[in-house]
JSON list of C-alpha atoms in Angstrom, two decimals:
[
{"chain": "A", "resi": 1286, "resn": "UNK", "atom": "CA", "xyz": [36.05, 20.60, 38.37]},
{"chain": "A", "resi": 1287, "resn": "UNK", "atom": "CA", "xyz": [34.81, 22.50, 41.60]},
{"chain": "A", "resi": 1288, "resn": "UNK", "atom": "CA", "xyz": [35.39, 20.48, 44.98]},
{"chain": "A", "resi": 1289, "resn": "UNK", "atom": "CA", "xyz": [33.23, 20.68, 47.93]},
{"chain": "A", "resi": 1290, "resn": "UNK", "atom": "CA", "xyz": [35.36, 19.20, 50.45]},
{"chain": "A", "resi": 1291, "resn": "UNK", "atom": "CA", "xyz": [34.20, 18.37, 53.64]},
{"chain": "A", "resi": 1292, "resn": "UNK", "atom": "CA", "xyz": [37.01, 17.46, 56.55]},
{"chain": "A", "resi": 1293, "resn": "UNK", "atom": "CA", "xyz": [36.61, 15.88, 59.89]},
{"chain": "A", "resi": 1294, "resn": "UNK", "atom": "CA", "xyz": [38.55, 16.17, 63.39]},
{"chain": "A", "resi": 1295, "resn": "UNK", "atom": "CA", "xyz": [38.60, 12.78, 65.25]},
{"chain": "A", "resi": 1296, "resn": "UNK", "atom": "CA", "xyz": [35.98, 11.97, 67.31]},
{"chain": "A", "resi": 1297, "resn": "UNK", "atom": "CA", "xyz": [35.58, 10.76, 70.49]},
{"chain": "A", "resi": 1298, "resn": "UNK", "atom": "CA", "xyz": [34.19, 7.24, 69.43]},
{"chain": "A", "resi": 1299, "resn": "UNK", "atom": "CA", "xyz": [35.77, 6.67, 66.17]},
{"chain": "A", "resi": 1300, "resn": "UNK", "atom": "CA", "xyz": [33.73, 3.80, 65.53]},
{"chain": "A", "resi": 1301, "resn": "UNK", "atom": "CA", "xyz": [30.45, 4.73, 66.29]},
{"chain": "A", "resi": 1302, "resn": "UNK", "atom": "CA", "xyz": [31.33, 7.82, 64.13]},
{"chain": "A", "resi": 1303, "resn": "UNK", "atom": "CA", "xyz": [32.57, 5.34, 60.57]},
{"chain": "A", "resi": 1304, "resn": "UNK", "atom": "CA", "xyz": [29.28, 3.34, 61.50]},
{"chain": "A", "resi": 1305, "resn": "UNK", "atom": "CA", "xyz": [27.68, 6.51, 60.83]},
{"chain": "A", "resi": 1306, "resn": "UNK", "atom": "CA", "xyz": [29.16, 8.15, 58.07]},
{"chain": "A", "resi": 1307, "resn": "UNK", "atom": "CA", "xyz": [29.78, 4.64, 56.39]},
{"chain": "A", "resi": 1308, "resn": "UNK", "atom": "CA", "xyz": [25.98, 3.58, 56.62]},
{"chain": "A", "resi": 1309, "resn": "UNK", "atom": "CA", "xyz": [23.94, 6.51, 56.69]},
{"chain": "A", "resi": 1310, "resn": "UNK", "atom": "CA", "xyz": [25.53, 9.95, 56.01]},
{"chain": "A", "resi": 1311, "resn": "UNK", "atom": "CA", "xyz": [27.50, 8.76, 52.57]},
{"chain": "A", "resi": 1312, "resn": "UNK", "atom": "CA", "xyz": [24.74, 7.14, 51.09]},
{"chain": "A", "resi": 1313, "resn": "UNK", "atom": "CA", "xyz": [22.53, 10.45, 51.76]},
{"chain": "A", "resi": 1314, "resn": "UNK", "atom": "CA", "xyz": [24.98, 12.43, 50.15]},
{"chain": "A", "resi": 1315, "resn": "UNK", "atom": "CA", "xyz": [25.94, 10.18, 47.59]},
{"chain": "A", "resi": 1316, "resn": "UNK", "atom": "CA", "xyz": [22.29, 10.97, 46.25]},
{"chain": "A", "resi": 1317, "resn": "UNK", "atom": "CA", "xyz": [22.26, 14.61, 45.47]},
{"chain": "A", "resi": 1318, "resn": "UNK", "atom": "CA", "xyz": [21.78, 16.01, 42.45]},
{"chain": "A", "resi": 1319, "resn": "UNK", "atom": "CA", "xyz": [24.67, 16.87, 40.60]},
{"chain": "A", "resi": 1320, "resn": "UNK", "atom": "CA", "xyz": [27.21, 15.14, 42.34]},
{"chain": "A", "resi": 1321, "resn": "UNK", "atom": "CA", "xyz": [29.98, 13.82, 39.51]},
{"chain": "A", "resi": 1322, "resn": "UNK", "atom": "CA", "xyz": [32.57, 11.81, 42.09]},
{"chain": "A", "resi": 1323, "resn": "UNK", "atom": "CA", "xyz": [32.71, 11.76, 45.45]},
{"chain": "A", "resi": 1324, "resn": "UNK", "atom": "CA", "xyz": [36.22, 10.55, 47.25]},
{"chain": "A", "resi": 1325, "resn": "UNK", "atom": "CA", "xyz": [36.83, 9.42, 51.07]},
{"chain": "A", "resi": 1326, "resn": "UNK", "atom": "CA", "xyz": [40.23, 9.46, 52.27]},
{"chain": "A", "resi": 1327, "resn": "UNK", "atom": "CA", "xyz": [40.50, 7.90, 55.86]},
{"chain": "A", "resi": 1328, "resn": "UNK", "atom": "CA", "xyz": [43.19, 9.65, 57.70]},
{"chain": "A", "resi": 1329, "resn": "UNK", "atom": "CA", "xyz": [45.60, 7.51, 59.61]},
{"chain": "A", "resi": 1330, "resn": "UNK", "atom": "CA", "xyz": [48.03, 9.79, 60.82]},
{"chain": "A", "resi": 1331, "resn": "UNK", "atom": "CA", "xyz": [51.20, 12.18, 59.85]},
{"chain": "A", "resi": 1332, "resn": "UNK", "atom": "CA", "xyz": [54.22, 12.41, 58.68]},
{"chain": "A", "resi": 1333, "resn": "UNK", "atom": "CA", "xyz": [55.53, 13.34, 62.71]},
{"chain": "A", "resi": 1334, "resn": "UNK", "atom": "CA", "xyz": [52.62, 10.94, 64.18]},
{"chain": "A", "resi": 1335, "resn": "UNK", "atom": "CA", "xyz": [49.29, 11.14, 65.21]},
{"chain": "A", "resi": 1336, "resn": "UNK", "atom": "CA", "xyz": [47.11, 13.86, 63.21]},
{"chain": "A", "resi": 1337, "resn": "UNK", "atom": "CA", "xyz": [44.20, 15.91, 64.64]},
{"chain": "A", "resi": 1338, "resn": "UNK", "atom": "CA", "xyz": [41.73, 15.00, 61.29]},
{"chain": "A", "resi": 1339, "resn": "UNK", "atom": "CA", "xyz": [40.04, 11.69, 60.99]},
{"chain": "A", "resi": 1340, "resn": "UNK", "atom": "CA", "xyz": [38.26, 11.96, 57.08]},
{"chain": "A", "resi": 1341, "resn": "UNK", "atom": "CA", "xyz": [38.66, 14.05, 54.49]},
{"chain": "A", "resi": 1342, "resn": "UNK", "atom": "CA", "xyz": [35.45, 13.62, 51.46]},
{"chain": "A", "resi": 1343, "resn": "UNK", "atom": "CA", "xyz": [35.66, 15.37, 48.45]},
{"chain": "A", "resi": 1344, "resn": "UNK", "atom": "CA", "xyz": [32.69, 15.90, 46.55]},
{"chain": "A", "resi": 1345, "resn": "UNK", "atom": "CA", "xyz": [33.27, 16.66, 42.77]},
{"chain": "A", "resi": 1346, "resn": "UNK", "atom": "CA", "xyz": [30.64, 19.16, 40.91]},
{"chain": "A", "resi": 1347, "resn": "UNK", "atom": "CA", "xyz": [30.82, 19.99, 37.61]},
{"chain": "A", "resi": 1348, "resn": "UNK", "atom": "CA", "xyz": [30.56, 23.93, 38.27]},
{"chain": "A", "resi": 1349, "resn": "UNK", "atom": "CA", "xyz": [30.34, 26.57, 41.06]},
{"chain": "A", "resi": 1350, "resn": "UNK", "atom": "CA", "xyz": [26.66, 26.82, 39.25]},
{"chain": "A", "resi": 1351, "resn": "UNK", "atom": "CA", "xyz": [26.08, 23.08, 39.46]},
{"chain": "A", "resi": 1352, "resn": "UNK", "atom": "CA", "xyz": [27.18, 22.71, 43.37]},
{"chain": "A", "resi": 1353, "resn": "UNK", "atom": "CA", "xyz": [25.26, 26.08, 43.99]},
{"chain": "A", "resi": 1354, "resn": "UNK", "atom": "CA", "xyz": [21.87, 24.20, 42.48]},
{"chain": "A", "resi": 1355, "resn": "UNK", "atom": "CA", "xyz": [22.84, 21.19, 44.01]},
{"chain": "A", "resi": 1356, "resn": "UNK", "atom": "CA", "xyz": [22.74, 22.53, 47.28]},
{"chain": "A", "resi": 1357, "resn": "UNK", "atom": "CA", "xyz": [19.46, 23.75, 46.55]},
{"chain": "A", "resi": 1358, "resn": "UNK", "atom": "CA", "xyz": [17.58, 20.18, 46.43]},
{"chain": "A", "resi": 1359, "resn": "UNK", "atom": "CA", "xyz": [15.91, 18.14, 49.09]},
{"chain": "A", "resi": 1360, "resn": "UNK", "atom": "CA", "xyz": [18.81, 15.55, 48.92]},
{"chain": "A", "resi": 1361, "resn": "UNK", "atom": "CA", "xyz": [21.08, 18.33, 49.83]},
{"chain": "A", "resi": 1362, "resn": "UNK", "atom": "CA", "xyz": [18.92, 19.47, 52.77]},
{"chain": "A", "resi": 1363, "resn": "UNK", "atom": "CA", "xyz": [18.67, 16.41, 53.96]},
{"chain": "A", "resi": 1364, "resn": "UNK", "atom": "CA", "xyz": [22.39, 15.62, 53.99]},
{"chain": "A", "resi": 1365, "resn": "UNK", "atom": "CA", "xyz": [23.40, 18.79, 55.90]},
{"chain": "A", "resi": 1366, "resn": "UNK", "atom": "CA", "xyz": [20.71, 17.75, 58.52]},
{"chain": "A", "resi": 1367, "resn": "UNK", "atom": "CA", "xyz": [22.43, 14.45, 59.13]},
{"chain": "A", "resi": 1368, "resn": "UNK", "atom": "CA", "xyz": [25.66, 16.05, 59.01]},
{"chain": "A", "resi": 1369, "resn": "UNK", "atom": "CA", "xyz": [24.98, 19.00, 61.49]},
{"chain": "A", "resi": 1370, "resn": "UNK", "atom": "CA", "xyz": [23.29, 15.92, 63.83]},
{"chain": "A", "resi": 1371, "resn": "UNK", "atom": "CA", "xyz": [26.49, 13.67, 64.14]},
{"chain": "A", "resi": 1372, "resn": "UNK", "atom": "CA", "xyz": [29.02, 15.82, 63.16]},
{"chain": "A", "resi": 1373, "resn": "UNK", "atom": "CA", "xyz": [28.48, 19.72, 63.19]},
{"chain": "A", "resi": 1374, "resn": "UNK", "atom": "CA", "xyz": [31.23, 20.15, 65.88]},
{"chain": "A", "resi": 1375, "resn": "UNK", "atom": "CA", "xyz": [33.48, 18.30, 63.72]},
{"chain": "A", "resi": 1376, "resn": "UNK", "atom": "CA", "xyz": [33.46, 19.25, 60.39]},
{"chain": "A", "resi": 1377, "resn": "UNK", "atom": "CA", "xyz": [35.20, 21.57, 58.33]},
{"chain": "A", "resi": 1378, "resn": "UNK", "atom": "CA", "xyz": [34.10, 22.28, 54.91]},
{"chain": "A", "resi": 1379, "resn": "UNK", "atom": "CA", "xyz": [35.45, 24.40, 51.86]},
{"chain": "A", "resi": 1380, "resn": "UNK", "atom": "CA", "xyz": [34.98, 25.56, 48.31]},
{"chain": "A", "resi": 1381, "resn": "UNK", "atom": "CA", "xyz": [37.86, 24.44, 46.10]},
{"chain": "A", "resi": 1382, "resn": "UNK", "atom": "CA", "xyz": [38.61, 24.56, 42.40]},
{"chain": "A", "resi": 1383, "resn": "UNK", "atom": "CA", "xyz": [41.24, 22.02, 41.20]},
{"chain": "A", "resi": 1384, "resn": "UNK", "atom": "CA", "xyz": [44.30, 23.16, 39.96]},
{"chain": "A", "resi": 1385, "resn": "UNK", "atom": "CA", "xyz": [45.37, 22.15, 35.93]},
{"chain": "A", "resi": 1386, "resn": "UNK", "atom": "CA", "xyz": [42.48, 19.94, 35.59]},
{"chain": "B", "resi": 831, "resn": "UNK", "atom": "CA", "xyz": [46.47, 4.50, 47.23]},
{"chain": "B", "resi": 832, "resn": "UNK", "atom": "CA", "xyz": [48.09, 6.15, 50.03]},
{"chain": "B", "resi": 833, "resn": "UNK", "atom": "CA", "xyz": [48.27, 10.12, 50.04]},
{"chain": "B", "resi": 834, "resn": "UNK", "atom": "CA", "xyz": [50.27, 12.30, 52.08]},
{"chain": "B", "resi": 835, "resn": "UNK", "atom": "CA", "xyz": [48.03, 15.26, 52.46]},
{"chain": "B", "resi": 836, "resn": "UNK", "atom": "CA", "xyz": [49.23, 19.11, 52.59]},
{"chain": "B", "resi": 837, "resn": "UNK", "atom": "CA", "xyz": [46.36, 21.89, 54.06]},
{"chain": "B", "resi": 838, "resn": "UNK", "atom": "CA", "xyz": [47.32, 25.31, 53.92]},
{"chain": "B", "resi": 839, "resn": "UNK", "atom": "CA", "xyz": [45.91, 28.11, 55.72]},
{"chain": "B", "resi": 840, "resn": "UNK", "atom": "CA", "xyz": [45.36, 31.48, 54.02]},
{"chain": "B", "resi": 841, "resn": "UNK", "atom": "CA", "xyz": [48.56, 33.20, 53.45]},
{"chain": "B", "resi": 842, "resn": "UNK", "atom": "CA", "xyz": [49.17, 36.85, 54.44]},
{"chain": "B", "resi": 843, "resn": "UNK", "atom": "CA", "xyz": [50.08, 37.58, 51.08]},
{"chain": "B", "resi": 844, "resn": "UNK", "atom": "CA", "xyz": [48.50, 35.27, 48.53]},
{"chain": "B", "resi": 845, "resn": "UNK", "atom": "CA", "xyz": [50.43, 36.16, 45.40]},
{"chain": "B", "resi": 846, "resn": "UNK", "atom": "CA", "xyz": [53.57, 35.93, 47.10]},
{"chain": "B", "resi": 847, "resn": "UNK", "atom": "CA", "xyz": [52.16, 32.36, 48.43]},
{"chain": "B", "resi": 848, "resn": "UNK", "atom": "CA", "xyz": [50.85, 31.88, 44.86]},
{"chain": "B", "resi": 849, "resn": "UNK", "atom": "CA", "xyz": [54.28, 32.61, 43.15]},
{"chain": "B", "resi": 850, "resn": "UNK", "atom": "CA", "xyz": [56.15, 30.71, 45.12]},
{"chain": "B", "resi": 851, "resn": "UNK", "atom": "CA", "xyz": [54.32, 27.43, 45.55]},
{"chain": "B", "resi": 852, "resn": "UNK", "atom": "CA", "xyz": [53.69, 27.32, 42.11]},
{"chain": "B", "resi": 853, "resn": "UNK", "atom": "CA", "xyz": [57.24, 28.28, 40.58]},
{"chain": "B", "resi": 854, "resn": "UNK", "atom": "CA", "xyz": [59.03, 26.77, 43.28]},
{"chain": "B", "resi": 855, "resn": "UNK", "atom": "CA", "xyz": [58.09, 24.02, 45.67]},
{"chain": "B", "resi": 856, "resn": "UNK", "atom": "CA", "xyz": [55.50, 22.38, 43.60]},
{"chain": "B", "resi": 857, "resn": "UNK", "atom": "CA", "xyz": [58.51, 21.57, 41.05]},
{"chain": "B", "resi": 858, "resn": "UNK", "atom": "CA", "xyz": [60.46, 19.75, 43.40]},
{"chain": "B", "resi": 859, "resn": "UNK", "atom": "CA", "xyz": [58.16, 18.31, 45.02]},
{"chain": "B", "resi": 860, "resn": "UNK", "atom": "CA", "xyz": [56.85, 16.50, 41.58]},
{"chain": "B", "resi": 861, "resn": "UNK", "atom": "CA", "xyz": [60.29, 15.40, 41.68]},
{"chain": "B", "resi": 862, "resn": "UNK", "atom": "CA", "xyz": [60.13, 13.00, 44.85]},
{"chain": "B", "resi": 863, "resn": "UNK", "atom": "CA", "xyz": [60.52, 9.32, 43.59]},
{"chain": "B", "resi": 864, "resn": "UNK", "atom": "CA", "xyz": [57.67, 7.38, 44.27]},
{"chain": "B", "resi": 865, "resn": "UNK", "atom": "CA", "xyz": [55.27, 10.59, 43.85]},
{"chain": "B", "resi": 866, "resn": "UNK", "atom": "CA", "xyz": [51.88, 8.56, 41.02]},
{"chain": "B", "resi": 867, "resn": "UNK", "atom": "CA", "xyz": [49.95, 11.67, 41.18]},
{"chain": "B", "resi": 868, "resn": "UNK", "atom": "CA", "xyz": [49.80, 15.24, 42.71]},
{"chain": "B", "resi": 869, "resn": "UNK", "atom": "CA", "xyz": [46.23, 17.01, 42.50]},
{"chain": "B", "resi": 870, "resn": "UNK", "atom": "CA", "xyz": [46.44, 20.60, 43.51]},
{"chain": "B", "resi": 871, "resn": "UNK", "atom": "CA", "xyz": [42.82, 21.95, 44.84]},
{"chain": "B", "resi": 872, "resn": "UNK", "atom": "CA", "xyz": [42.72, 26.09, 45.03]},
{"chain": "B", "resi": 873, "resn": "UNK", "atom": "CA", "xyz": [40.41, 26.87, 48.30]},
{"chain": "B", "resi": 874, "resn": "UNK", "atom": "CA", "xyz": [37.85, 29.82, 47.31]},
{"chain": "B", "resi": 875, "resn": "UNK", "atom": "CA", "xyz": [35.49, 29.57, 50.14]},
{"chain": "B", "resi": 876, "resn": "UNK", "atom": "CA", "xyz": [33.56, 27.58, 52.22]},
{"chain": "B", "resi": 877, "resn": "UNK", "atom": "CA", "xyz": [29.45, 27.03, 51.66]},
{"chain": "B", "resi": 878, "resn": "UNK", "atom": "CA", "xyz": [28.93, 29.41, 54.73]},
{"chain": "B", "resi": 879, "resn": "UNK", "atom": "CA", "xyz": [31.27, 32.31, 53.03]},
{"chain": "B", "resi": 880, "resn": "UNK", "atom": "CA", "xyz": [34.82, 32.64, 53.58]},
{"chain": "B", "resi": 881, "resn": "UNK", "atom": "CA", "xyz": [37.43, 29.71, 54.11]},
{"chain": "B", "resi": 882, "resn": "UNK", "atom": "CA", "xyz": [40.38, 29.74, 56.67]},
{"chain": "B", "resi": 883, "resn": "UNK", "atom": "CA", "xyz": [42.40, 27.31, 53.86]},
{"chain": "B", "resi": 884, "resn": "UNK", "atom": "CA", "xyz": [43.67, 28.20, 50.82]},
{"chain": "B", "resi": 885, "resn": "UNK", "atom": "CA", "xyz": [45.29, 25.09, 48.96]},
{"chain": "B", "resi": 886, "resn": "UNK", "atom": "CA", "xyz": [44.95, 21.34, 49.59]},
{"chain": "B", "resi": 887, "resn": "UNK", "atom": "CA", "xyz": [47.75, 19.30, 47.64]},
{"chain": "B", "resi": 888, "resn": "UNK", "atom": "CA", "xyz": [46.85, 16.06, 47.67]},
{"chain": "B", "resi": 889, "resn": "UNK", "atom": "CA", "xyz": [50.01, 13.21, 46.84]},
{"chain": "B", "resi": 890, "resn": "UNK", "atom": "CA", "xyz": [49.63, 9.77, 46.30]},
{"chain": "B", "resi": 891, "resn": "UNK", "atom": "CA", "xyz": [51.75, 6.77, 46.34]},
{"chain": "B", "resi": 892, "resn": "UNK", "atom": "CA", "xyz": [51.44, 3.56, 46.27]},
{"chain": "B", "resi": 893, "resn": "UNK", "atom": "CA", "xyz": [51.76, 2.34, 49.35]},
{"chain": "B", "resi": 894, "resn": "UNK", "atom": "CA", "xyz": [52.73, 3.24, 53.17]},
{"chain": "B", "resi": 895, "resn": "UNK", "atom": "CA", "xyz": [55.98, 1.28, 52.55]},
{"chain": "B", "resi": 896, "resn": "UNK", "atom": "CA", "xyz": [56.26, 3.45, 49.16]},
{"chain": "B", "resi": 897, "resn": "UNK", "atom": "CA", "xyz": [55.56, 6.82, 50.78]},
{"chain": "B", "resi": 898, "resn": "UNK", "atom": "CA", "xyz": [58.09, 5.65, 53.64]},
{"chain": "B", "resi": 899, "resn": "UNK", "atom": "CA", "xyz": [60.67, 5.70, 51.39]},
{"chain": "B", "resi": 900, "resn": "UNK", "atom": "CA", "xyz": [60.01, 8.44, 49.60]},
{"chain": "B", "resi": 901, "resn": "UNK", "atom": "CA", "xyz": [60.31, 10.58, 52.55]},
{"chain": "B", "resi": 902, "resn": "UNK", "atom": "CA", "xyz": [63.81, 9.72, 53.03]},
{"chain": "B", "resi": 903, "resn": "UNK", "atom": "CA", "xyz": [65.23, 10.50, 49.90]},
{"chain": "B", "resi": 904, "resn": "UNK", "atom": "CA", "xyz": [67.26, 13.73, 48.83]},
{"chain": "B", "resi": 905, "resn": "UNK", "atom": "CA", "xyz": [64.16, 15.06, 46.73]},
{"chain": "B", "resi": 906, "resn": "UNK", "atom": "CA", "xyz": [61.79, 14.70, 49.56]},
{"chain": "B", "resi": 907, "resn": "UNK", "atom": "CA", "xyz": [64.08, 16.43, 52.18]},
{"chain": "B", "resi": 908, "resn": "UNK", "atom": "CA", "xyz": [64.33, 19.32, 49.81]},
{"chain": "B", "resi": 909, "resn": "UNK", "atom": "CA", "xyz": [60.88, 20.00, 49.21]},
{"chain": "B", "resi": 910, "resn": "UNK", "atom": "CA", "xyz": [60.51, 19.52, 52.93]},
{"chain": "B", "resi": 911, "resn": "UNK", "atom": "CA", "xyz": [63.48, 22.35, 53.78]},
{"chain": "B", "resi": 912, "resn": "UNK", "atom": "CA", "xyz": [61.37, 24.55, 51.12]},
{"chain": "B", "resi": 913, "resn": "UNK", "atom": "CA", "xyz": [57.58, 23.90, 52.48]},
{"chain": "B", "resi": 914, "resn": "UNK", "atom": "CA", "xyz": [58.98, 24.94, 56.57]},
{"chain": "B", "resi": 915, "resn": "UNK", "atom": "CA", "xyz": [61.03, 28.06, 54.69]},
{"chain": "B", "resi": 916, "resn": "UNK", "atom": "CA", "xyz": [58.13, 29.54, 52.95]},
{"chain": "B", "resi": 917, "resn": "UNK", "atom": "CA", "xyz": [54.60, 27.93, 54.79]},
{"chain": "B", "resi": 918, "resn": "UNK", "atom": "CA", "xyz": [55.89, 26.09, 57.94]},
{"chain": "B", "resi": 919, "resn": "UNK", "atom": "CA", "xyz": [53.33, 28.27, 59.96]},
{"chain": "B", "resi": 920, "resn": "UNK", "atom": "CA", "xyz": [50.23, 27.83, 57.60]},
{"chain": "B", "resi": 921, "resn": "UNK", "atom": "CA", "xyz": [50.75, 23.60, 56.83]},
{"chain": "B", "resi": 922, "resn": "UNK", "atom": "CA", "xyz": [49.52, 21.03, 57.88]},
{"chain": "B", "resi": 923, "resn": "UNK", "atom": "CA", "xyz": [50.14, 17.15, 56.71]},
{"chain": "B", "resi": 924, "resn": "UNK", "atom": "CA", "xyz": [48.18, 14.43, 56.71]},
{"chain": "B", "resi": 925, "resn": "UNK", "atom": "CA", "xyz": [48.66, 10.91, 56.02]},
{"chain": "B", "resi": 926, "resn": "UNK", "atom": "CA", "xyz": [45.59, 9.28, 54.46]},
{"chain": "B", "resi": 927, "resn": "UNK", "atom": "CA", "xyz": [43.77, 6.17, 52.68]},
{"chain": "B", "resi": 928, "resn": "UNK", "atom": "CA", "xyz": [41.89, 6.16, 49.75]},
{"chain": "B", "resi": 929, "resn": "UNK", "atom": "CA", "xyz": [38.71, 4.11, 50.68]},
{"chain": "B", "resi": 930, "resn": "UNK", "atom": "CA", "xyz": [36.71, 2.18, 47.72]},
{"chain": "B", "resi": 931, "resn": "UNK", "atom": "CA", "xyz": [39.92, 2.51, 45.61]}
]
């Protein structure tokens, strides 16, 4: 399946952040079009210590075609909105293709 | 589960990266005791264009306590030893928790 993967830095107020992305931004996303899985890992550190990433979502599609259309809807649209508003400074996000799926 | 997360940035050389991550350190890592699952994600870009990344690895164990462990056995040093010989520059590792497992 094709990934679009979206992963954060910490932020400043790491609850007001999870309140957030818990209770408004997932649920947004969670509606588009498309979407097959979506996964949230909560990152709580590294192997040495502290890490520099907070949350790492990946969002499963079911082609590069069906995640291109998908981010064609409304739903889409609106999630990007919310996600440029709380966390554009933040966020990382890639393209990725899993490997022997 | 618990995952111990590996991000790599894009290689100078990709086949070279390619070759050896997938001949070489993947194998022994699969090997670490304690290692339920290893999902391999290939970065190919980023919604915007290119990415900066170019493989997520993504391992999972059962529990802190479980990946603890794991990390100090003879498997897990060598796949360590490997990962700083041939991407120490490009990695970086991440601890994280599934959420809604």
């Amino acid at each position: 399946m094709v990934k679009l993967i979206a992963l954060y830095k910490q932020p400043e107020d790491q609850k007001a952040f999870d309140e957030h992305y818990f209770n408004t931004h997932a649920p947004i996303t969670a509606k588009i079009p498309g979407l097959r899985k979506m996964e949230v890992t909560k990152i709580v550190g590294s192997p040495t210590g502290k890490s520099d990433y907070h949350l790492l979502c990946e969002m499963y599609y079911d082609s590069h075609e069906a995640l291109k259309e998908a981010m064609k809807t409304e739903e889409a649209k609106a999630s990007g909105k919310d996600l440029m508003g709380f966390a554009g400074e933040l966020v990382t996000m890639m393209i990725g293709e899993e490997v022997n799926e």
